[in-house]
Amino acid sequence: MHGEPLYPATFSHFNYVNPEAPKGGTLTLPVVGTFDSLNPFILRGQAPSGLRDYVFESLMARGREEPFTLYGLIAETIDLAPDGRSVTFALNPLARFADGTPVTPEDIIFSWEVQRDQGRPNLRIYYQKVELAEPLAPRSVRFVFRDAQDRELPLILGLMPVLPKHRYDKGRFDLTSLERPLGSGPYVVAEVRPGASITYRRNPDYWGRDLALNRGRHNFDEIRLVYFRDVNSAFEAFKKGLVDVLLETDPGRWMKGFDFPAAVRGDVKKEAFRTGLPAPLSAFVFNTRRAPFSDIRVREALLKLFDAAWINRNFYFDQFVRTDSYFAGSELSAAQRPASEDERALLAPFPGAVRPDVLEGTYRLPEGSLSGRDRESQRQALDLLRAAGFTIRGPQLVDKATGKPFTFEILTTTLDMERLALAYARMLASVGITARIRQVDSSQFQARLSDYDFDVIPYTWANSLSPGNEQAFYWGSYGADHPGTRNYMGVESPAVDALIARMVAAASRHELMAATRALDRVLMSGLYVVPLFHPPAQWVARWKHIEHPALTPLYGYQIDAWWRAPS
């Protein structure tokens, strides 16, 4: 995206793999949730994890040691026009789908057209920025852009999933189906138990197995994903050896739960992998499309009533870190940093978009009290709620004009989130607010999210070190009244839209950082969420027969570079 790639064209393998890793065996992984479709490209239905990683490939693939650098996969060479108006991908003549059919320019153009017209909303937004796609002799495709200022678009096209036209044309692309998918990736779908498990089997005829970027990767003969209703069930399965690797997010289990015999014997290993990525933003999200969450005073009051210190002590053993930014823990974060001159210049056309304390870097999230009853925060919250038109009558907080009690629903889908929501509801009840907790399965949860049919939800956004076009899908004004985006809070801000455009057009890392920090300040100032916490590292437990390379890249551990020790 900016600067030069880390690896030359002649590189033999990535540094974070073991190029001599043995092949073979099965990797079994747990997933919490369910699935009812094998189509990951549309909103309808819930697809299983892994299809995009194991079955469907792109023209290019990420290097995980760099913020945003891609290397050729289906595309053998990539040529960007000097004026930035077009990019040409020459296809590797070896590229084949799993049925042996060659990947052609027609497949690339079909993949772009069908995802532009019928795909997920984020893909439609990206691919509509292409004005023309045309095949070039003998096996190349050229994309011409509507706007040469979008410096990220060539990379986004490089990451476009490539679909076989002969399988997915004639109206089959947008079907919710359990038909086995066909891609060009290293694995094929071998076995499906809807909602329970899916098994991927390594394709012995995989066309790309000898490429430099694949050496040392895709080492398991089979990868089996087993679905569980909740994390406790997944943990119990791990303890019994029914799954091989567990990404742990509960500090209580991480600190005290690994006293079972296999862990004591050393058959189970615990490791903490550090990354350079922004911490995921986990939060309770207010739907500002609905009253009273459209009032920023109400949102600020509800933020103040969340007792973070008590939650971290009693739920997380003080092992978690409060997430204070949309890009927390990275160089892109604006938290506790005064705005630079470049940031101030970007924000100047939008007076009032950023709180003064956020601009100066002095803003801090309310900390709460270890007692669970921070009276000063409660007092401040009640002052804000009174200013917003609420008053206390008996045990309830009510709308002063209508007498209607302040009550709303928190929609959850896991037991851990239900537990956290119940604790938050007790804190809100201390000032007369009633928060009802409703737990639904993952399919219902996703359907209601897609339609913005909720009051408050727990949700997690993951950001990269090179944010760009996806930010419009997360926070852009389009999502305020168009379903299917991840703008769940309903942000509608000219400042946000303008800053995302500056991020996409950034010509240097310095420009990207300035625009991203400015965006962070606007989002922080909007008080759209109650930020939660994140672990200081990736906590991973594995049975000792599963091994991994010594080097952890910028993006954290890479399961596709792990292997099973020969018995």
XYZ file of C-alpha atoms in Angstrom:
567
model
C 0.000 0.000 0.000
C 2.828 2.382 0.910
C 6.548 1.905 0.279
C 8.188 -1.235 -1.068
C 7.324 -4.904 -0.454
C 9.413 -6.753 2.090
C 10.110 -9.702 -0.245
C 11.660 -9.599 -3.736
C 10.085 -11.364 -6.698
C 12.504 -14.259 -6.209
C 11.628 -15.044 -2.573
C 11.344 -18.727 -1.654
C 8.973 -18.588 1.346
C 7.640 -16.285 4.053
C 9.819 -15.863 7.134
C 7.018 -16.886 9.488
C 6.584 -20.409 8.103
C 8.624 -23.587 8.372
C 9.362 -24.444 4.732
C 10.168 -28.033 5.780
C 6.995 -28.526 7.817
C 5.706 -32.103 7.528
C 2.430 -32.699 5.753
C -0.361 -34.886 7.029
C -2.855 -35.531 9.795
C -6.009 -33.748 10.873
C -6.459 -30.421 12.657
C -9.710 -30.107 14.597
C -10.792 -26.618 15.634
C -13.787 -25.416 17.687
C -16.240 -22.771 16.489
C -19.011 -21.269 18.602
C -22.259 -20.836 16.681
C -23.931 -22.648 13.803
C -24.297 -22.577 10.011
C -27.029 -23.376 7.500
C -25.486 -22.516 4.130
C -22.250 -23.062 2.183
C -22.480 -19.750 0.362
C -20.230 -17.149 2.073
C -20.822 -14.402 -0.488
C -24.396 -13.313 0.287
C -26.239 -12.021 3.344
C -28.865 -14.762 3.432
C -27.967 -17.729 5.557
C -25.038 -18.320 7.884
C -21.961 -19.813 6.228
C -19.341 -21.830 8.135
C -15.867 -20.536 8.888
C -13.025 -21.501 6.581
C -14.591 -21.369 3.130
C -12.859 -18.134 2.260
C -9.541 -19.305 3.742
C -9.383 -22.844 2.408
C -11.596 -23.151 -0.684
C -11.767 -19.781 -2.444
C -8.634 -17.926 -3.511
C -7.926 -14.419 -4.736
C -5.700 -12.942 -7.380
C -3.237 -12.049 -4.617
C -2.567 -12.959 -0.976
C -1.415 -10.984 2.061
C 2.058 -10.950 3.505
C 1.406 -11.081 7.254
C 4.574 -9.272 8.286
C 3.540 -5.991 6.617
C 0.577 -3.653 7.163
C -0.839 -4.149 3.672
C 1.322 -5.871 1.073
C 0.022 -8.455 -1.386
C 1.900 -11.063 -3.364
C 0.806 -12.847 -6.528
C -1.357 -15.965 -6.221
C -3.740 -16.575 -9.124
C -2.172 -13.450 -10.627
C 1.391 -14.115 -11.789
C 2.160 -10.441 -12.429
C 0.470 -7.158 -11.525
C 0.918 -3.900 -13.425
C -0.452 -0.601 -12.085
C -0.805 2.217 -14.600
C 1.404 5.262 -13.861
C -1.674 7.498 -13.532
C -3.353 5.075 -11.106
C -6.412 4.705 -13.342
C -6.080 0.988 -14.049
C -4.450 -2.252 -12.978
C -3.711 -5.343 -15.068
C -3.453 -8.850 -13.654
C -1.767 -11.554 -15.739
C -3.004 -14.956 -14.605
C -0.733 -17.826 -13.686
C -1.160 -20.415 -16.491
C -1.169 -23.193 -13.866
C -4.202 -21.821 -11.987
C -7.028 -24.368 -11.861
C -10.278 -24.851 -9.998
C -10.635 -28.052 -8.007
C -12.488 -29.759 -10.897
C -9.447 -29.205 -13.130
C -10.937 -26.330 -15.131
C -8.398 -23.534 -15.865
C -8.963 -20.116 -14.291
C -9.592 -17.703 -17.166
C -10.021 -13.942 -17.574
C -13.730 -14.632 -18.033
C -13.853 -16.131 -14.517
C -12.191 -13.021 -13.095
C -14.599 -10.661 -14.840
C -17.587 -12.808 -13.845
C -16.408 -12.798 -10.203
C -16.224 -9.011 -10.246
C -19.593 -8.522 -11.955
C -21.624 -10.937 -9.845
C -20.208 -9.700 -6.532
C -20.655 -6.089 -7.629
C -24.305 -6.705 -8.464
C -25.421 -9.418 -6.018
C -22.723 -9.779 -3.383
C -22.436 -8.508 0.157
C -22.942 -4.752 0.543
C -19.295 -4.082 1.377
C -18.173 -5.812 -1.826
C -20.747 -3.918 -3.871
C -19.396 -0.645 -2.524
C -15.836 -1.584 -3.476
C -16.446 -3.118 -6.876
C -18.769 -0.384 -8.088
C -15.712 1.861 -8.139
C -14.530 -0.028 -11.223
C -15.656 1.539 -14.496
C -14.584 -1.230 -16.856
C -13.172 -4.751 -16.762
C -11.788 -6.232 -19.972
C -9.825 -9.345 -20.976
C -6.445 -8.854 -22.620
C -4.553 -11.427 -24.641
C -3.411 -13.980 -23.816
C -4.563 -14.419 -20.200
C -4.769 -10.972 -18.572
C -7.539 -8.803 -17.130
C -7.515 -5.017 -16.905
C -9.655 -3.042 -14.453
C -10.228 0.656 -15.118
C -11.237 2.826 -12.140
C -13.720 5.657 -11.923
C -11.408 7.576 -9.599
C -7.626 7.475 -9.671
C -7.501 8.827 -6.093
C -8.469 5.507 -4.514
C -5.006 4.079 -3.999
C -6.345 1.048 -2.151
C -8.626 -0.214 -4.921
C -5.965 -2.201 -6.838
C -5.227 -4.129 -3.640
C -8.915 -4.662 -2.922
C -9.326 -6.165 -6.379
C -6.276 -8.306 -5.678
C -8.159 -9.774 -2.702
C -11.394 -10.386 -4.657
C -12.627 -13.997 -4.284
C -12.342 -15.760 -7.639
C -15.340 -17.917 -8.598
C -15.733 -20.412 -11.471
C -18.181 -18.964 -13.946
C -19.261 -22.409 -15.116
C -20.479 -23.235 -11.593
C -21.960 -19.967 -10.303
C -23.556 -18.295 -13.308
C -27.191 -18.759 -14.416
C -28.675 -17.563 -11.141
C -26.768 -19.908 -8.793
C -24.553 -17.304 -7.163
C -27.158 -15.915 -4.755
C -28.682 -19.231 -3.660
C -28.633 -20.216 -0.001
C -27.511 -23.774 -0.474
C -25.634 -26.688 1.084
C -24.232 -27.621 -2.330
C -20.495 -28.277 -2.099
C -18.676 -25.130 -3.236
C -16.058 -25.120 -5.960
C -12.965 -22.955 -5.720
C -9.295 -22.979 -6.644
C -7.896 -23.148 -3.102
C -5.777 -25.756 -1.337
C -8.766 -27.579 0.200
C -12.141 -28.930 -0.883
C -15.218 -29.503 1.254
C -15.204 -33.205 2.123
C -17.963 -33.634 4.697
C -20.776 -31.433 5.982
C -23.034 -31.903 8.983
C -25.223 -28.754 8.858
C -24.854 -26.710 12.013
C -22.510 -29.303 13.570
C -19.262 -29.650 11.615
C -17.507 -29.176 8.301
C -14.387 -30.984 7.102
C -11.950 -29.560 4.554
C -9.656 -32.044 2.753
C -6.398 -30.985 1.138
C -6.619 -31.195 -2.632
C -3.735 -33.435 -3.803
C -3.923 -31.768 -7.213
C -3.875 -28.218 -5.863
C -2.325 -26.115 -8.587
C -0.535 -23.622 -6.277
C 1.213 -25.976 -3.860
C 4.692 -25.082 -5.172
C 4.289 -21.288 -5.126
C 6.679 -19.429 -2.825
C 3.888 -17.875 -0.772
C 2.391 -21.349 -0.119
C 5.573 -23.137 0.903
C 5.292 -24.243 4.536
C 1.526 -23.622 4.602
C -1.578 -25.830 4.258
C 0.152 -28.687 6.040
C -2.821 -30.699 7.339
C -4.483 -33.331 5.201
C -7.795 -32.405 6.812
C -9.095 -29.435 8.768
C -12.252 -30.149 10.704
C -14.334 -27.375 12.287
C -16.670 -28.540 15.053
C -19.490 -26.220 16.149
C -20.495 -25.647 19.772
C -23.323 -23.663 21.285
C -21.085 -21.881 23.789
C -17.435 -21.460 24.757
C -17.760 -23.642 27.858
C -18.725 -26.628 25.719
C -15.816 -25.903 23.379
C -13.419 -25.771 26.331
C -14.668 -29.090 27.696
C -14.157 -30.656 24.260
C -10.614 -29.278 24.179
C -9.856 -30.747 27.611
C -10.925 -34.178 26.343
C -8.736 -33.894 23.239
C -11.699 -33.664 20.870
C -10.279 -30.429 19.422
C -6.604 -29.581 18.990
C -6.269 -25.806 19.379
C -8.246 -23.323 21.458
C -8.152 -19.531 21.227
C -9.036 -18.489 24.779
C -10.675 -15.171 25.538
C -11.702 -15.743 29.153
C -8.918 -14.735 31.570
C -10.527 -16.766 34.332
C -10.197 -19.966 32.351
C -6.758 -18.907 31.100
C -5.462 -18.365 34.640
C -7.292 -21.085 36.549
C -8.896 -23.489 34.095
C -5.826 -25.341 32.879
C -5.421 -27.605 35.880
C -6.800 -30.706 34.162
C -4.534 -33.782 33.916
C -3.326 -33.312 30.334
C -2.247 -29.745 31.058
C -0.510 -30.778 34.287
C 1.362 -33.539 32.391
C 2.502 -31.065 29.744
C 0.452 -32.590 26.931
C -1.313 -29.241 26.559
C 0.713 -26.079 25.971
C -0.352 -22.483 26.706
C 1.138 -19.592 24.728
C 0.551 -15.840 24.422
C 1.180 -14.456 20.925
C 1.829 -10.712 20.667
C 0.635 -8.838 17.589
C 1.099 -5.384 16.143
C -2.515 -5.060 15.074
C -5.049 -2.627 16.510
C -6.973 -4.359 19.270
C -10.451 -5.452 18.167
C -13.116 -3.015 19.314
C -15.587 -4.956 21.453
C -18.436 -2.835 22.735
C -22.078 -2.472 23.611
C -23.408 -0.679 20.536
C -26.228 1.885 20.625
C -28.575 1.917 17.651
C -28.826 5.682 17.138
C -31.600 5.185 14.579
C -33.880 4.661 17.595
C -34.807 6.992 20.412
C -33.519 7.683 22.972
C -30.102 6.545 21.677
C -30.240 9.274 19.048
C -29.531 11.717 21.902
C -25.795 11.913 22.648
C -26.562 12.924 26.250
C -28.321 9.611 26.782
C -25.408 7.719 25.239
C -22.925 9.523 27.463
C -25.039 8.761 30.532
C -25.178 5.054 29.687
C -21.409 5.060 29.142
C -20.873 6.578 32.592
C -23.075 3.937 34.197
C -20.860 1.098 32.950
C -18.550 0.290 35.873
C -15.454 -0.899 34.018
C -13.244 -1.318 37.094
C -15.747 -3.643 38.765
C -16.267 -5.666 35.576
C -12.527 -6.101 34.950
C -11.904 -7.217 38.537
C -14.867 -9.580 38.886
C -15.139 -10.946 35.357
C -11.599 -10.746 34.013
C -9.305 -10.917 37.067
C -7.867 -7.509 36.072
C -6.169 -9.224 33.139
C -7.925 -7.306 30.378
C -7.156 -3.870 28.981
C -9.934 -1.301 28.451
C -10.326 -0.532 24.762
C -10.059 3.264 24.555
C -9.935 3.754 20.782
C -11.261 2.364 17.525
C -7.612 1.463 16.746
C -6.456 0.773 20.297
C -2.898 -0.245 21.029
C -1.497 0.757 17.629
C 0.185 3.756 16.085
C -3.134 4.630 14.449
C -4.877 5.324 17.764
C -5.703 8.888 18.814
C -6.284 7.947 22.458
C -4.222 9.990 24.922
C -2.458 11.780 22.054
C -2.928 15.481 21.265
C -3.953 16.068 17.672
C -1.147 16.925 15.273
C -1.256 19.944 13.004
C -2.109 17.653 10.088
C -5.048 16.190 12.007
C -6.295 19.626 12.995
C -6.164 20.724 9.357
C -8.246 17.714 8.323
C -10.789 18.434 11.062
C -10.975 22.202 10.481
C -13.892 22.007 7.974
C -15.981 20.217 10.619
C -16.163 22.395 13.721
C -17.762 20.621 16.624
C -17.123 17.129 15.262
C -14.510 16.434 17.956
C -14.776 17.095 21.681
C -12.073 19.466 22.968
C -10.709 16.874 25.402
C -10.494 14.276 22.625
C -8.689 16.815 20.423
C -6.183 17.562 23.169
C -5.683 13.912 24.097
C -6.920 14.368 27.677
C -10.184 12.421 27.350
C -10.406 9.270 29.461
C -13.157 6.691 29.600
C -15.051 6.598 32.914
C -13.274 4.071 35.126
C -15.971 3.289 37.671
C -15.326 1.915 41.132
C -14.323 -1.486 42.491
C -17.368 -1.261 44.752
C -19.654 -1.472 41.705
C -21.454 1.717 42.790
C -19.598 4.780 41.585
C -21.894 7.464 42.970
C -20.152 10.321 41.175
C -20.669 8.602 37.817
C -24.301 7.934 38.720
C -24.794 11.599 39.633
C -23.256 12.768 36.351
C -25.361 10.267 34.409
C -28.579 11.436 36.057
C -27.728 15.067 35.280
C -27.328 14.138 31.614
C -30.552 12.127 31.590
C -32.513 14.979 33.180
C -31.152 17.343 30.529
C -32.357 14.830 27.912
C -35.913 14.939 29.310
C -36.012 12.086 31.827
C -36.903 12.116 35.497
C -37.169 9.614 38.352
C -40.680 8.637 39.446
C -40.695 6.045 42.175
C -38.273 3.265 41.259
C -38.233 4.093 37.536
C -36.607 6.572 35.203
C -39.319 7.879 32.885
C -39.750 10.304 30.019
C -40.866 13.535 31.665
C -43.288 14.389 28.852
C -44.929 10.986 28.294
C -44.315 9.136 31.542
C -42.986 6.181 29.553
C -40.343 4.187 31.475
C -36.814 4.120 30.089
C -36.523 0.505 29.026
C -34.714 -1.206 26.185
C -33.439 -4.601 24.988
C -29.857 -5.905 24.830
C -29.653 -8.652 22.213
C -27.003 -11.345 22.842
C -26.007 -14.661 21.304
C -23.487 -16.238 23.712
C -23.594 -17.086 27.405
C -20.537 -14.929 28.091
C -22.166 -11.902 26.505
C -25.428 -12.620 28.300
C -23.526 -12.677 31.603
C -21.870 -9.345 30.840
C -25.165 -7.809 29.698
C -26.865 -8.912 32.914
C -24.159 -7.209 34.969
C -24.561 -4.014 32.931
C -28.340 -4.213 33.367
C -27.898 -4.280 37.147
C -25.768 -1.129 36.917
C -28.436 0.620 34.837
C -31.145 -0.452 37.272
C -29.418 1.585 39.987
C -30.808 4.747 38.333
C -34.182 3.272 37.318
C -33.355 2.072 33.781
C -34.658 -1.365 32.775
C -32.501 -3.301 30.298
C -34.054 -6.582 29.167
C -31.643 -9.287 28.003
C -32.697 -11.454 25.084
C -30.512 -14.303 23.892
C -30.976 -15.703 20.369
C -29.012 -18.145 18.232
C -26.305 -16.906 15.900
C -28.487 -17.054 12.771
C -31.227 -14.930 14.362
C -28.622 -12.571 15.769
C -27.048 -12.054 12.349
C -30.413 -11.542 10.673
C -31.411 -8.849 13.169
C -28.021 -7.161 12.851
C -28.321 -7.058 9.073
C -31.674 -5.252 9.352
C -30.540 -3.062 12.307
C -33.417 -4.571 14.296
C -32.120 -4.021 17.820
C -31.706 -1.450 20.578
C -28.281 -2.407 21.924
C -25.959 -5.268 20.930
C -22.521 -6.485 21.868
C -20.327 -6.490 18.768
C -16.659 -6.646 17.806
C -14.978 -4.878 14.880
C -11.493 -5.912 13.794
C -9.297 -3.252 12.212
C -6.036 -3.610 10.332
C -2.858 -1.535 10.243
C -3.880 -0.252 6.831
C -7.537 0.801 7.160
C -9.250 2.059 4.046
C -12.396 1.330 2.047
C -13.813 -1.043 4.668
C -14.146 1.945 7.006
C -17.033 3.197 4.859
C -18.702 -0.174 5.417
C -18.160 0.182 9.170
C -19.041 3.828 9.788
C -19.991 5.495 6.469
C -23.257 7.442 6.158
C -24.514 5.005 3.508
C -25.038 2.449 6.260
C -27.250 4.756 8.298
C -30.266 3.849 6.145
C -29.091 0.897 4.015
C -29.235 -2.562 5.651
C -26.399 -5.061 5.508
C -23.433 -2.885 6.482
C -21.523 -2.999 9.764
C -22.475 0.556 10.630
C -24.618 -0.893 13.379
C -24.699 2.298 15.428
C -26.069 4.323 12.496
C -23.264 6.891 12.173
C -24.217 9.628 9.718
C -21.416 12.197 9.708
C -19.926 14.319 6.907
C -16.674 14.432 8.895
C -16.484 10.635 9.020
C -17.172 10.313 5.292
C -14.566 12.938 4.390
C -11.889 11.403 6.594
C -12.472 7.931 5.179
C -12.010 9.406 1.712
C -8.702 10.945 2.851
C -7.575 7.584 4.238
C -8.279 5.878 0.929
C -6.436 8.586 -1.025
C -3.421 8.749 1.328
C -0.173 8.747 -0.655
C 2.058 7.943 2.321
C 1.983 6.211 5.662
C 2.179 9.603 7.359
C -0.959 10.838 5.553
C -2.806 7.620 6.400
C -1.932 7.923 10.090
C -3.128 11.533 10.260
C -6.456 10.750 8.574
C -7.015 7.619 10.683
C -6.309 9.367 13.973
C -8.637 12.194 12.955
C -11.354 9.635 12.180
C -10.714 7.969 15.532
C -11.290 11.303 17.279
C -14.615 11.890 15.516
C -15.872 8.401 16.358
C -14.717 8.650 19.979
C -16.486 12.003 20.288
C -19.769 10.528 19.004
C -20.042 8.190 22.022
C -21.687 5.559 19.844
C -20.602 2.614 21.984
C -19.672 1.516 25.478
C -16.150 0.186 24.847
C -15.346 -3.087 26.581
C -11.970 -4.795 26.947
C -9.343 -6.768 25.072
C -6.692 -9.263 26.137
C -3.059 -8.066 26.021
C -2.151 -10.921 23.641
C -3.633 -13.844 21.712
C -4.057 -16.591 24.323
C -3.785 -19.956 22.590
C -3.740 -23.456 24.026
C -2.760 -26.471 21.917
C -2.181 -30.157 22.335
C 1.547 -30.771 21.983
C 1.194 -32.837 18.800
C 0.271 -29.577 17.032
C 3.378 -27.466 16.358
C 4.064 -24.040 14.869
C 6.949 -21.918 13.508
C 9.185 -19.937 15.855
C 8.376 -16.510 14.386
C 5.049 -14.779 15.018
C 4.361 -12.148 12.324
C 2.773 -8.725 12.711
C -0.722 -10.206 12.253
C -0.322 -12.770 15.050
C -0.256 -16.543 14.893
C -1.088 -18.102 11.509
C -2.841 -21.448 11.851
C -2.276 -22.240 8.177
C 1.474 -22.460 8.905
C 1.071 -24.970 11.764
C 1.508 -28.726 11.400
C 0.970 -32.046 13.139
C 4.077 -33.673 14.564
C 4.770 -37.071 12.979
C 3.840 -39.891 15.360
